[in-house]
Tab-separated table of C-alpha atoms in Angstrom:
chain	number	residue	atom	x	y	z
A	9	MET	CA	33.239	54.096	-110.732
A	10	PHE	CA	32.257	57.546	-109.437
A	11	ARG	CA	35.566	59.120	-110.510
A	12	GLU	CA	33.979	62.543	-110.629
A	13	GLY	CA	32.457	62.287	-107.161
A	14	ILE	CA	28.854	61.907	-106.097
A	15	MET	CA	26.034	64.423	-106.248
A	16	PHE	CA	22.999	62.807	-104.643
A	17	LYS	CA	19.443	63.898	-103.876
A	18	PRO	CA	17.101	61.475	-102.065
A	19	ASP	CA	13.726	60.918	-103.704
A	20	GLU	CA	10.479	60.018	-101.914
A	21	ARG	CA	11.283	56.299	-102.037
A	22	VAL	CA	14.617	56.888	-100.269
A	23	LEU	CA	12.972	59.178	-97.719
A	24	ASP	CA	10.471	56.437	-96.885
A	25	ALA	CA	13.350	53.965	-96.612
A	26	LEU	CA	15.122	56.379	-94.283
A	27	LEU	CA	12.160	56.525	-91.892
A	28	ASP	CA	11.745	52.756	-91.890
A	29	TYR	CA	15.477	52.242	-91.317
A	30	LYS	CA	15.339	54.636	-88.379
A	31	PHE	CA	12.320	52.794	-86.984
A	32	LEU	CA	14.102	49.425	-87.108
A	33	LEU	CA	17.233	50.816	-85.467
A	34	ASN	CA	15.146	52.173	-82.609
A	35	ARG	CA	13.546	48.745	-82.290
A	36	GLY	CA	16.996	47.277	-81.588
A	37	TYR	CA	17.838	45.819	-84.981
A	38	ARG	CA	21.538	45.703	-85.805
A	39	ARG	CA	22.594	48.270	-88.373
A	40	GLN	CA	23.602	45.803	-91.077
A	41	GLN	CA	20.522	43.654	-90.647
A	42	ALA	CA	18.181	46.628	-90.646
A	43	LEU	CA	19.860	47.903	-93.801
A	44	ARG	CA	19.472	44.534	-95.505
A	45	ILE	CA	15.750	44.507	-94.715
A	46	ILE	CA	15.291	48.034	-96.043
A	47	GLU	CA	17.460	47.353	-99.088
A	48	GLU	CA	15.289	44.412	-100.095
A	49	ARG	CA	12.063	46.299	-99.451
A	50	TYR	CA	13.009	49.435	-101.393
A	51	ARG	CA	15.499	47.983	-103.910
A	52	LEU	CA	18.184	50.427	-102.834
A	53	THR	CA	21.188	51.218	-105.008
A	54	ARG	CA	24.743	51.158	-103.615
A	55	VAL	CA	24.752	54.926	-103.201
A	56	GLU	CA	21.378	54.900	-101.444
A	57	LYS	CA	22.564	52.195	-99.040
A	58	VAL	CA	25.684	54.167	-98.147
A	59	PHE	CA	23.574	57.294	-97.726
A	60	LEU	CA	21.375	55.586	-95.125
A	61	TYR	CA	24.182	53.729	-93.380
A	62	ARG	CA	26.364	56.798	-92.923
A	63	SER	CA	23.660	59.213	-91.884
A	64	VAL	CA	20.932	57.486	-89.827
A	65	PHE	CA	21.293	56.172	-86.263
A	66	SER	CA	19.191	54.952	-83.380
A	67	ASP	CA	18.263	57.534	-80.757
A	68	GLU	CA	20.423	55.720	-78.193
A	69	ASP	CA	23.430	55.735	-80.507
A	70	ILE	CA	22.961	59.448	-81.148
A	71	ARG	CA	22.879	60.196	-77.411
A	72	ASN	CA	26.083	58.231	-76.864
A	73	ARG	CA	27.855	60.027	-79.703
A	74	LEU	CA	26.747	63.493	-78.633
A	75	ALA	CA	27.915	62.792	-75.075
A	76	LYS	CA	31.465	62.477	-76.432
A	77	LYS	CA	31.329	65.482	-78.713
A	78	VAL	CA	33.429	68.456	-77.636
A	79	LEU	CA	32.542	72.033	-78.584
A	80	LEU	CA	35.157	74.155	-80.321
A	81	ASN	CA	35.264	76.780	-77.588
A	82	SER	CA	36.020	74.140	-74.954
A	83	ILE	CA	39.174	72.836	-76.645
A	84	ARG	CA	41.966	74.528	-74.736
A	85	ASN	CA	45.376	73.273	-73.598
A	86	SER	CA	44.677	69.976	-75.311
A	87	LYS	CA	46.342	67.585	-77.687
A	88	ILE	CA	44.282	67.513	-80.876
A	89	LEU	CA	44.541	64.182	-82.700
A	90	VAL	CA	43.589	64.492	-86.364
A	91	ASP	CA	42.511	61.485	-88.436
A	92	GLY	CA	44.237	63.003	-91.457
A	93	PHE	CA	42.686	61.377	-94.489
A	94	ASN	CA	39.185	61.326	-92.995
A	95	VAL	CA	39.321	65.067	-92.393
A	96	LEU	CA	40.956	66.010	-95.684
A	97	THR	CA	38.595	63.802	-97.686
A	98	VAL	CA	35.429	65.514	-96.437
A	99	ILE	CA	36.967	68.956	-97.025
A	100	ARG	CA	38.053	67.834	-100.495
A	101	SER	CA	34.495	66.718	-101.274
A	102	ALA	CA	33.243	70.117	-100.094
A	103	ILE	CA	35.510	72.178	-102.327
A	104	ARG	CA	34.652	69.922	-105.275
A	105	GLY	CA	30.949	70.628	-104.801
A	106	GLU	CA	30.063	67.044	-103.948
A	107	THR	CA	27.238	65.971	-101.665
A	108	LEU	CA	27.785	66.589	-97.960
A	109	ILE	CA	25.487	65.126	-95.316
A	110	ILE	CA	24.856	66.648	-91.907
A	111	CYS	CA	24.078	63.295	-90.347
A	112	GLU	CA	21.717	62.473	-87.500
A	113	ASP	CA	24.623	62.360	-85.051
A	114	THR	CA	25.500	65.921	-86.259
A	115	PHE	CA	28.776	64.834	-87.885
A	116	VAL	CA	29.356	65.867	-91.506
A	117	ARG	CA	30.133	63.093	-93.982
A	118	ASP	CA	30.455	62.661	-97.720
A	119	LEU	CA	29.439	59.787	-99.994
A	120	SER	CA	32.262	59.700	-102.513
A	121	SER	CA	34.855	58.326	-100.090
A	122	ALA	CA	32.873	55.089	-99.800
A	123	PHE	CA	33.482	54.387	-103.483
A	124	GLN	CA	36.905	55.896	-104.163
A	125	LYS	CA	40.334	54.855	-102.975
A	126	ILE	CA	42.430	57.712	-101.658
A	127	LYS	CA	44.552	59.045	-104.479
A	128	LEU	CA	46.431	62.204	-103.615
A	129	ASP	CA	45.781	65.081	-105.989
A	130	ASP	CA	45.866	68.874	-105.892
A	131	ASN	CA	42.528	68.964	-104.073
A	132	TYR	CA	43.963	67.038	-101.123
A	133	TYR	CA	46.780	69.563	-100.788
A	134	ARG	CA	44.298	72.401	-101.107
A	135	ALA	CA	42.119	70.770	-98.427
A	136	LEU	CA	45.152	70.570	-96.143
A	137	GLU	CA	45.945	74.254	-96.624
A	138	ILE	CA	42.322	75.158	-95.866
A	139	PHE	CA	42.288	72.946	-92.773
A	140	LEU	CA	45.438	74.422	-91.242
A	141	SER	CA	44.439	77.979	-92.104
A	142	ASP	CA	41.012	77.504	-90.524
A	143	LEU	CA	42.532	75.972	-87.403
A	144	LYS	CA	44.264	79.312	-86.948
A	145	ASP	CA	41.096	81.277	-87.722
A	146	LEU	CA	39.138	79.211	-85.198
A	147	SER	CA	41.784	79.927	-82.533
A	148	LEU	CA	42.506	76.217	-82.121
A	149	THR	CA	46.290	76.474	-82.427
A	150	GLU	CA	47.077	78.982	-79.689
A	151	ASN	CA	47.206	76.677	-76.664
A	152	ASN	CA	46.906	73.265	-78.282
A	153	THR	CA	49.294	70.740	-79.781
A	154	ILE	CA	48.199	69.287	-83.125
A	155	LEU	CA	49.059	65.732	-84.208
A	156	ILE	CA	47.953	64.861	-87.748
A	157	VAL	CA	48.080	61.147	-88.498
A	158	TYR	CA	48.014	59.624	-91.992
A	159	ASP	CA	47.678	56.001	-93.067
A	160	ALA	CA	51.063	54.815	-94.329
A	161	PRO	CA	49.623	52.281	-96.836
A	162	VAL	CA	48.213	55.176	-98.903
A	163	SER	CA	50.600	55.978	-101.744
A	164	ARG	CA	52.705	59.118	-101.167
A	165	SER	CA	51.319	59.614	-97.663
A	166	GLY	CA	54.865	60.169	-96.409
A	167	ILE	CA	55.297	63.067	-98.825
A	168	LEU	CA	51.992	64.539	-97.648
A	169	ALA	CA	53.087	64.211	-94.010
A	170	GLY	CA	56.317	66.048	-94.788
A	171	TYR	CA	54.442	68.826	-96.553
A	172	THR	CA	52.038	69.007	-93.606
A	173	ARG	CA	54.916	69.518	-91.172
A	174	GLU	CA	56.299	72.274	-93.397
A	175	LEU	CA	52.929	74.051	-93.563
A	176	MET	CA	52.429	73.725	-89.819
A	177	LYS	CA	55.793	75.355	-89.246
A	178	ASN	CA	54.948	78.172	-91.666
A	179	HIS	CA	51.634	78.748	-89.871
A	180	GLY	CA	53.291	78.684	-86.464
A	181	ILE	CA	51.272	75.645	-85.423
A	182	GLN	CA	52.704	73.590	-82.581
A	183	GLY	CA	52.713	69.891	-83.387
A	184	THR	CA	53.651	67.467	-86.125
A	185	ALA	CA	52.370	65.036	-88.754
A	186	LEU	CA	53.313	61.414	-89.219
A	187	THR	CA	52.347	58.213	-90.988
A	188	VAL	CA	51.313	55.009	-89.230
A	189	GLN	CA	49.942	51.672	-90.356
A	190	LYS	CA	46.488	52.381	-88.923
A	191	ALA	CA	45.550	55.985	-88.218
A	192	ASP	CA	42.314	55.029	-86.461
A	193	LYS	CA	44.146	52.804	-83.973
A	194	THR	CA	46.726	55.508	-83.247
A	195	VAL	CA	44.294	58.347	-82.546
A	196	ILE	CA	42.107	56.103	-80.386
A	197	GLU	CA	45.046	54.994	-78.246
A	198	GLU	CA	46.492	58.497	-77.814
A	199	SER	CA	45.203	60.816	-75.109
A	200	GLY	CA	43.494	63.939	-76.419
A	201	VAL	CA	40.578	65.261	-78.454
A	202	ILE	CA	40.104	63.277	-81.664
A	203	VAL	CA	39.138	65.029	-84.886
A	204	SER	CA	37.286	62.626	-87.190
A	205	GLY	CA	33.862	61.779	-88.564
A	206	ASP	CA	34.608	58.064	-88.784
A	207	SER	CA	31.965	56.013	-86.972
A	208	TYR	CA	34.448	53.341	-85.890
A	209	ILE	CA	36.577	55.992	-84.189
A	210	ILE	CA	33.590	57.850	-82.717
A	211	SER	CA	32.290	54.669	-81.084
A	212	ARG	CA	35.633	54.179	-79.306
A	213	ALA	CA	36.655	57.770	-78.580
A	214	LEU	CA	36.396	59.493	-75.216
A	215	LYS	CA	36.395	63.015	-76.667
A	216	ILE	CA	35.747	63.900	-80.288
A	217	CYS	CA	35.177	67.038	-82.342
A	218	ASP	CA	34.053	67.334	-85.954
A	219	ILE	CA	36.387	70.180	-86.896
A	220	GLY	CA	36.764	68.717	-90.379
A	221	GLY	CA	33.007	68.795	-90.895
A	222	ILE	CA	32.739	72.368	-89.647
A	223	ILE	CA	35.450	73.487	-92.053
A	224	ALA	CA	33.899	71.493	-94.908
A	225	LEU	CA	30.588	73.320	-94.475
A	226	ARG	CA	32.385	76.673	-94.419
A	227	HIS	CA	34.067	75.953	-97.751
A	228	ALA	CA	31.383	73.956	-99.580
A	229	SER	CA	31.349	75.235	-103.149
A	230	ALA	CA	27.784	74.016	-103.746
A	231	LYS	CA	25.585	74.784	-100.744
A	232	GLU	CA	22.625	73.209	-102.537
A	233	ASN	CA	24.390	69.835	-102.230
A	234	ILE	CA	24.340	69.917	-98.420
A	235	ILE	CA	21.743	67.533	-96.971
A	236	SER	CA	20.509	67.776	-93.375
A	237	ILE	CA	19.144	64.417	-92.261
A	238	ARG	CA	17.304	65.811	-89.260
A	239	ARG	CA	15.530	68.318	-91.480
A	240	LEU	CA	14.593	65.573	-93.962
A	241	ILE	CA	13.122	63.482	-91.158
A	242	ARG	CA	11.132	66.399	-89.731
A	243	GLU	CA	9.724	67.320	-93.121
A	244	ARG	CA	8.878	63.745	-94.048
A	245	LEU	CA	7.223	63.021	-90.721
A	246	LYS	CA	4.855	65.931	-91.278
A	247	GLU	CA	3.387	63.893	-94.105
A	248	PHE	CA	2.841	60.766	-92.003
A	249	ASP	CA	1.242	60.078	-88.679
A	250	ALA	CA	2.809	57.597	-86.269
A	251	LYS	CA	0.197	54.931	-86.962
A	252	THR	CA	0.825	54.977	-90.709
A	253	LEU	CA	4.578	54.646	-90.182
A	254	SER	CA	4.197	51.867	-87.615
A	255	GLU	CA	1.841	49.826	-89.800
A	256	GLY	CA	4.148	50.165	-92.778
A	257	VAL	CA	7.182	48.929	-90.904
A	258	LYS	CA	5.264	46.044	-89.333
A	259	LYS	CA	4.594	44.716	-92.837
A	260	ILE	CA	8.317	44.819	-93.552
A	261	ILE	CA	9.225	43.043	-90.304
A	262	LYS	CA	6.650	40.291	-90.930
A	263	ALA	CA	8.022	39.569	-94.386
A	264	PRO	CA	9.756	36.169	-94.733
A	265	GLY	CA	13.285	36.198	-93.354
A	266	ASN	CA	12.884	39.470	-91.450
A	267	ARG	CA	11.326	38.272	-88.210
A	268	ASP	CA	14.431	37.630	-86.135
A	269	LYS	CA	16.630	40.439	-84.876
């Protein structure tokens, strides 16, 4: 399913679902429960559910995530810990012209990776070359050590790690690449600035930077497939007043089975 990637545009029904999902999250509903309520109300498809889940957050969650986010120009004399497949996957989606989402927490994510197992192809190697080249262009390799971590269970990840080390040497980048059983666990436990858009990692990181997302936006081959969630919310809210939104969500909450948080 979705072998060719995902190109997605939210319609009015999904935009309404987005606002209601946001409302429930701000009311303290757990993410999965809020999504279940909204899924039942709006009859969401799998892609629509992933779209909401990856891109919309409570205001408190957003504040916590932004407090950890490090700006590019402040990364100096640091160890940069790269969640390899997470970063390469979003860049790969960008160069393939697939949908990219600038999420509410300002991190850039794709949709395709939720439905496709990682299978190394030429686009992954191209994404790697773009990533390392842009690290140089962004002056992130001059005084920093780069550690790129790949998940060992992914087929041929060891070959990719070896090629990464070779490219890093050719680019004059200080650091290395390796494979581990769980890349997320490794980057979380290491001391440094983590590069990833993975929500699990973000929630546990001390310092994080979305370098992969920045590079993905720079190289997106189809700019029309970039969706800004904050812009969608602003535009949709212009069409509703607070009372209308509140009354609509109250009906959802009062529906059978939705009353308990």
